[in-house]
PDB file of C-alpha atoms in Angstrom:
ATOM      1  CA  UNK A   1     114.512  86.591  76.382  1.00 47.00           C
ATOM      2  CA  UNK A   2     114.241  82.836  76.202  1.00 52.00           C
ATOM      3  CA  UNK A   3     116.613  82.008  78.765  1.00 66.00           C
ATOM      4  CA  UNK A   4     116.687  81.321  82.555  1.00 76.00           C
ATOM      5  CA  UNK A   5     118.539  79.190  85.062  1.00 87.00           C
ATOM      6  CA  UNK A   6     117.197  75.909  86.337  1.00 90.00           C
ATOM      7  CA  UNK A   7     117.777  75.180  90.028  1.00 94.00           C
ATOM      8  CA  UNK A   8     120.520  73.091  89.272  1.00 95.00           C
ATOM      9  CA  UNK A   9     122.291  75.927  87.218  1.00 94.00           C
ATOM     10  CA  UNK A  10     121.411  78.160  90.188  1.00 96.00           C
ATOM     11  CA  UNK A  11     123.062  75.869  92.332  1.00 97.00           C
ATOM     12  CA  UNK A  12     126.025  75.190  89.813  1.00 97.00           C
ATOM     13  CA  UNK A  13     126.183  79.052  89.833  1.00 96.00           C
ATOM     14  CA  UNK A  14     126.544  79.563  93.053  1.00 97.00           C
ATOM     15  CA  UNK A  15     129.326  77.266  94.169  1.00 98.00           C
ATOM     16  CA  UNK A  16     131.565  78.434  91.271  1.00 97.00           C
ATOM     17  CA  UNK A  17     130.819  82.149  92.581  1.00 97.00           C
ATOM     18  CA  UNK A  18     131.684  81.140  96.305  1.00 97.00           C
ATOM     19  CA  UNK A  19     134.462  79.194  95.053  1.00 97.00           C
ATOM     20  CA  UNK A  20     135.921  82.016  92.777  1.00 97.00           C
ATOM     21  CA  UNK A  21     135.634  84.637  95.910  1.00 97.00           C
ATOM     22  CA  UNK A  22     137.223  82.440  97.736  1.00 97.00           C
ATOM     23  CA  UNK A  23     133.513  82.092 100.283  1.00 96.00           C
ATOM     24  CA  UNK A  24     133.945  79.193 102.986  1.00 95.00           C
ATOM     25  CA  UNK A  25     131.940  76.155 101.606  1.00 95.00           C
ATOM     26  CA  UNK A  26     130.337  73.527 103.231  1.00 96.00           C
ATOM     27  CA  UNK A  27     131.843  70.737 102.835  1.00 96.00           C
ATOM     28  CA  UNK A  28     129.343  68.729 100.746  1.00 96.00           C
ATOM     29  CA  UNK A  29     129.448  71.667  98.020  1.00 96.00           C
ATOM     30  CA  UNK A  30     133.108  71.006  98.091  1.00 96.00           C
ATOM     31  CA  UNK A  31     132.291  67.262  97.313  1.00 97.00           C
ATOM     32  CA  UNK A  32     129.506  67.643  95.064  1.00 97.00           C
ATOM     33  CA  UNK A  33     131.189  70.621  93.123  1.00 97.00           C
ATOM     34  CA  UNK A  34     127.630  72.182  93.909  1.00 98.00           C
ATOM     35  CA  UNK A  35     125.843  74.201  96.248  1.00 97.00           C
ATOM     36  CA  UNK A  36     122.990  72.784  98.289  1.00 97.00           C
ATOM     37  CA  UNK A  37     119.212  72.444  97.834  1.00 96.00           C
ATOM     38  CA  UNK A  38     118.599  73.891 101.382  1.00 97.00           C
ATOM     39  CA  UNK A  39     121.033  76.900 100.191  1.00 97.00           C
ATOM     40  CA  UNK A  40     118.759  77.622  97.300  1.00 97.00           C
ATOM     41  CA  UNK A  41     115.407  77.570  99.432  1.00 96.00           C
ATOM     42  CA  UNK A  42     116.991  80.210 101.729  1.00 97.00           C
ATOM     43  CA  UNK A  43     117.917  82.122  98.947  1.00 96.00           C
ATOM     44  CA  UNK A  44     114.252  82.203  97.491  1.00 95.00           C
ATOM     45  CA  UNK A  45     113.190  82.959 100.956  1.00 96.00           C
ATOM     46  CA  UNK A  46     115.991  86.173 100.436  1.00 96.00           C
ATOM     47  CA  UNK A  47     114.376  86.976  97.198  1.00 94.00           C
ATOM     48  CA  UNK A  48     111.016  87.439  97.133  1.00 93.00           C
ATOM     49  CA  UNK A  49     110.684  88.554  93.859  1.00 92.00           C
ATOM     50  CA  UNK A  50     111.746  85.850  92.182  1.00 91.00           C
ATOM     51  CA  UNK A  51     109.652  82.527  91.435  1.00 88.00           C
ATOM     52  CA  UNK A  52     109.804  79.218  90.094  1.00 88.00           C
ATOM     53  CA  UNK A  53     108.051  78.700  86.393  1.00 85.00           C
ATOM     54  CA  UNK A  54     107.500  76.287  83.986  1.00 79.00           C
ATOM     55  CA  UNK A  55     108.643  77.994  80.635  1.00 77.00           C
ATOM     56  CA  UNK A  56     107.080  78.324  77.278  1.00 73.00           C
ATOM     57  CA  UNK A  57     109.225  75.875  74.842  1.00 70.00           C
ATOM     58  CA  UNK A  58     110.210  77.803  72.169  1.00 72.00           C
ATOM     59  CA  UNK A  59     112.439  76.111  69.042  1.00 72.00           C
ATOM     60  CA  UNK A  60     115.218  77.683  68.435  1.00 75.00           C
ATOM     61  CA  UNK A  61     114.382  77.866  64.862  1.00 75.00           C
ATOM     62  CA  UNK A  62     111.426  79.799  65.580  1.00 74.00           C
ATOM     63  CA  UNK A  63     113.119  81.591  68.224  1.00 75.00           C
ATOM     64  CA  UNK A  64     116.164  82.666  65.392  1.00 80.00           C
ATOM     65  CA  UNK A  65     113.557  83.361  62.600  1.00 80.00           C
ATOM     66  CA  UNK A  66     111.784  86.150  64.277  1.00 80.00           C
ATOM     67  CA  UNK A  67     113.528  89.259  63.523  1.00 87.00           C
ATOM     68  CA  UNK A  68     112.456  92.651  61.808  1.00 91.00           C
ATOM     69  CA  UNK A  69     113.819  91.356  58.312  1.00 92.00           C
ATOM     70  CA  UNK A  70     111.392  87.458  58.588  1.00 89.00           C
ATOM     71  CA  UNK A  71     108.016  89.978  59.692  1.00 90.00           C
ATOM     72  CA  UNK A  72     108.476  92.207  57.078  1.00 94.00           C
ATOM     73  CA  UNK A  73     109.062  90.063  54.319  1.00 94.00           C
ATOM     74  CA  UNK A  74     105.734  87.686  55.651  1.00 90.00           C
ATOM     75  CA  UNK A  75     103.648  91.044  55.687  1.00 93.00           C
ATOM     76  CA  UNK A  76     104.789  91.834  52.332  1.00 96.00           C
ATOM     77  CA  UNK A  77     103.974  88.879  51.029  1.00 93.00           C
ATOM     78  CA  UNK A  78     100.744  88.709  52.617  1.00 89.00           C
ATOM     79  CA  UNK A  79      99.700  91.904  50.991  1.00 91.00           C
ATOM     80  CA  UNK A  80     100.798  90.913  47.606  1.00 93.00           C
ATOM     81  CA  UNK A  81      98.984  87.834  48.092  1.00 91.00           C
ATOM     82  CA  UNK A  82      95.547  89.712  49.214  1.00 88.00           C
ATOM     83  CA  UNK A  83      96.480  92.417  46.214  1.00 91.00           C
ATOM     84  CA  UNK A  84      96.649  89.664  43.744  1.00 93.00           C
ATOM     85  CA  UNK A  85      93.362  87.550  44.646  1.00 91.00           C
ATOM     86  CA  UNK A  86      91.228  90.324  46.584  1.00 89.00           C
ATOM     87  CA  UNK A  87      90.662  88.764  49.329  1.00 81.00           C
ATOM     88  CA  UNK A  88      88.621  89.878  52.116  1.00 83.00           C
ATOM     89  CA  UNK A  89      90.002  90.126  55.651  1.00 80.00           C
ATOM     90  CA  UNK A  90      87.312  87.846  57.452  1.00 85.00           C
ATOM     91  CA  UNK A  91      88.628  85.196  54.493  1.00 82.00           C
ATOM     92  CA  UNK A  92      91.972  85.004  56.132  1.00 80.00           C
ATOM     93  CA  UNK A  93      92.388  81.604  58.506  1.00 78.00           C
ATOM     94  CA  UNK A  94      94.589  80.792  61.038  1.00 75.00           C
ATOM     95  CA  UNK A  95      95.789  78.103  60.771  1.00 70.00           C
ATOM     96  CA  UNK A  96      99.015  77.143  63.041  1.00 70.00           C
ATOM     97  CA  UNK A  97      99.933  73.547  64.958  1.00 64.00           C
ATOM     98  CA  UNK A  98      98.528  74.397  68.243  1.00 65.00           C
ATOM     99  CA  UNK A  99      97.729  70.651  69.542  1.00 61.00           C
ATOM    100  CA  UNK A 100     100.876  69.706  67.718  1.00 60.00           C
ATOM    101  CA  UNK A 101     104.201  69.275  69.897  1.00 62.00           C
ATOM    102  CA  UNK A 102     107.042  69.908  67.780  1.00 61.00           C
ATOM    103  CA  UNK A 103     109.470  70.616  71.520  1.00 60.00           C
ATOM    104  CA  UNK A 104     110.278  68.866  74.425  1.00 65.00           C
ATOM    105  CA  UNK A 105     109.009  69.689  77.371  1.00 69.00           C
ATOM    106  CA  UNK A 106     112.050  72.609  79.187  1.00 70.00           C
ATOM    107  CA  UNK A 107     112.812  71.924  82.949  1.00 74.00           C
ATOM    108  CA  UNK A 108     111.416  75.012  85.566  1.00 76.00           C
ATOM    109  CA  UNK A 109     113.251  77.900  85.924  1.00 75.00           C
ATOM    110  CA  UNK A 110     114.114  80.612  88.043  1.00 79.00           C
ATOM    111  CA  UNK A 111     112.131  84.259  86.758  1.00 75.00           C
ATOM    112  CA  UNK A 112     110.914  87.320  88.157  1.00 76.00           C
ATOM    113  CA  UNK A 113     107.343  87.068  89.961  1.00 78.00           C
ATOM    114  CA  UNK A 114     105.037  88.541  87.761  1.00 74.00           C
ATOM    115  CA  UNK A 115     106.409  87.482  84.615  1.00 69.00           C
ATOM    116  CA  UNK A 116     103.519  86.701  81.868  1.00 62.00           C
ATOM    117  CA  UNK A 117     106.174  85.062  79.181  1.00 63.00           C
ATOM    118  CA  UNK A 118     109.033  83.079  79.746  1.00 64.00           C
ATOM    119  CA  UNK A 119     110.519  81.249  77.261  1.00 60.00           C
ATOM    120  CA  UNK A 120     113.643  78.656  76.868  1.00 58.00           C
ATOM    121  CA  UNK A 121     114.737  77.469  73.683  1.00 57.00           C
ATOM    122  CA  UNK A 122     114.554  74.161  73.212  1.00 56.00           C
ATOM    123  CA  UNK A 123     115.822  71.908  69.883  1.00 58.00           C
ATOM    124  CA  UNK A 124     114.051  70.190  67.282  1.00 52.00           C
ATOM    125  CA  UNK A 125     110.996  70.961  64.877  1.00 52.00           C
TER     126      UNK A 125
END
């Protein structure tokens, strides 16, 4: 979760792979120390299930927060909080920074077709 290759990470990827294997290279991945944009459309074309997306910035503070201890602890507190001053459940708001942009805006990567949610972390907030 929250992570994914760019194309240029693909392409990174793939020369040190070829590289490592000892694969013959064309010699402009040999000079650019990275394999070629015409090598990553064939290899879309060789894998149809993957596709290119535009991720869902997530902080990594957010990203880190969210565990089983941080949800438990909010609903507790939420129920003392409704114990304490009775309050209804349609007096409950939501109230979040949608609108707000608190991450910068993560480069497209490479995910499964059919993928609802992908996320990259991304600093700041």
């Amino acid at each position: 979760m929250n992570y994914g290759l760019s194309t240029k990470s693909t392409r990174l990827l793939a020369y040190e792979f070829a590289v490592k294997n000892n694969k013959i290279c064309p010699s402009s991945w040999i000079k650019n120390k990275i394999a070629g944009i015409d090598w990553l459309q064939d290899f879309m074309k060789r894998q149809p299930e993957l596709s290119l997306r535009t991720p869902e910035a997530t902080s990594f503070a957010r990203t880190t927060a969210f565990n089983r201890h941080t949800v438990g602890e909010f609903f507790q507190n939420l129920k003392t909080v409704r114990n304490r001053y009775k309050f209804d459940p349609y007096c409950i708001y939501n109230v979040d920074e949608t609108g707000l942009t608190t991450v910068q805006k993560p480069v497209k990567v490479l995910a499964g077709k059919g993928s609802k949610q992908v996320g990259r972390i991304t600093s700041a907030e």
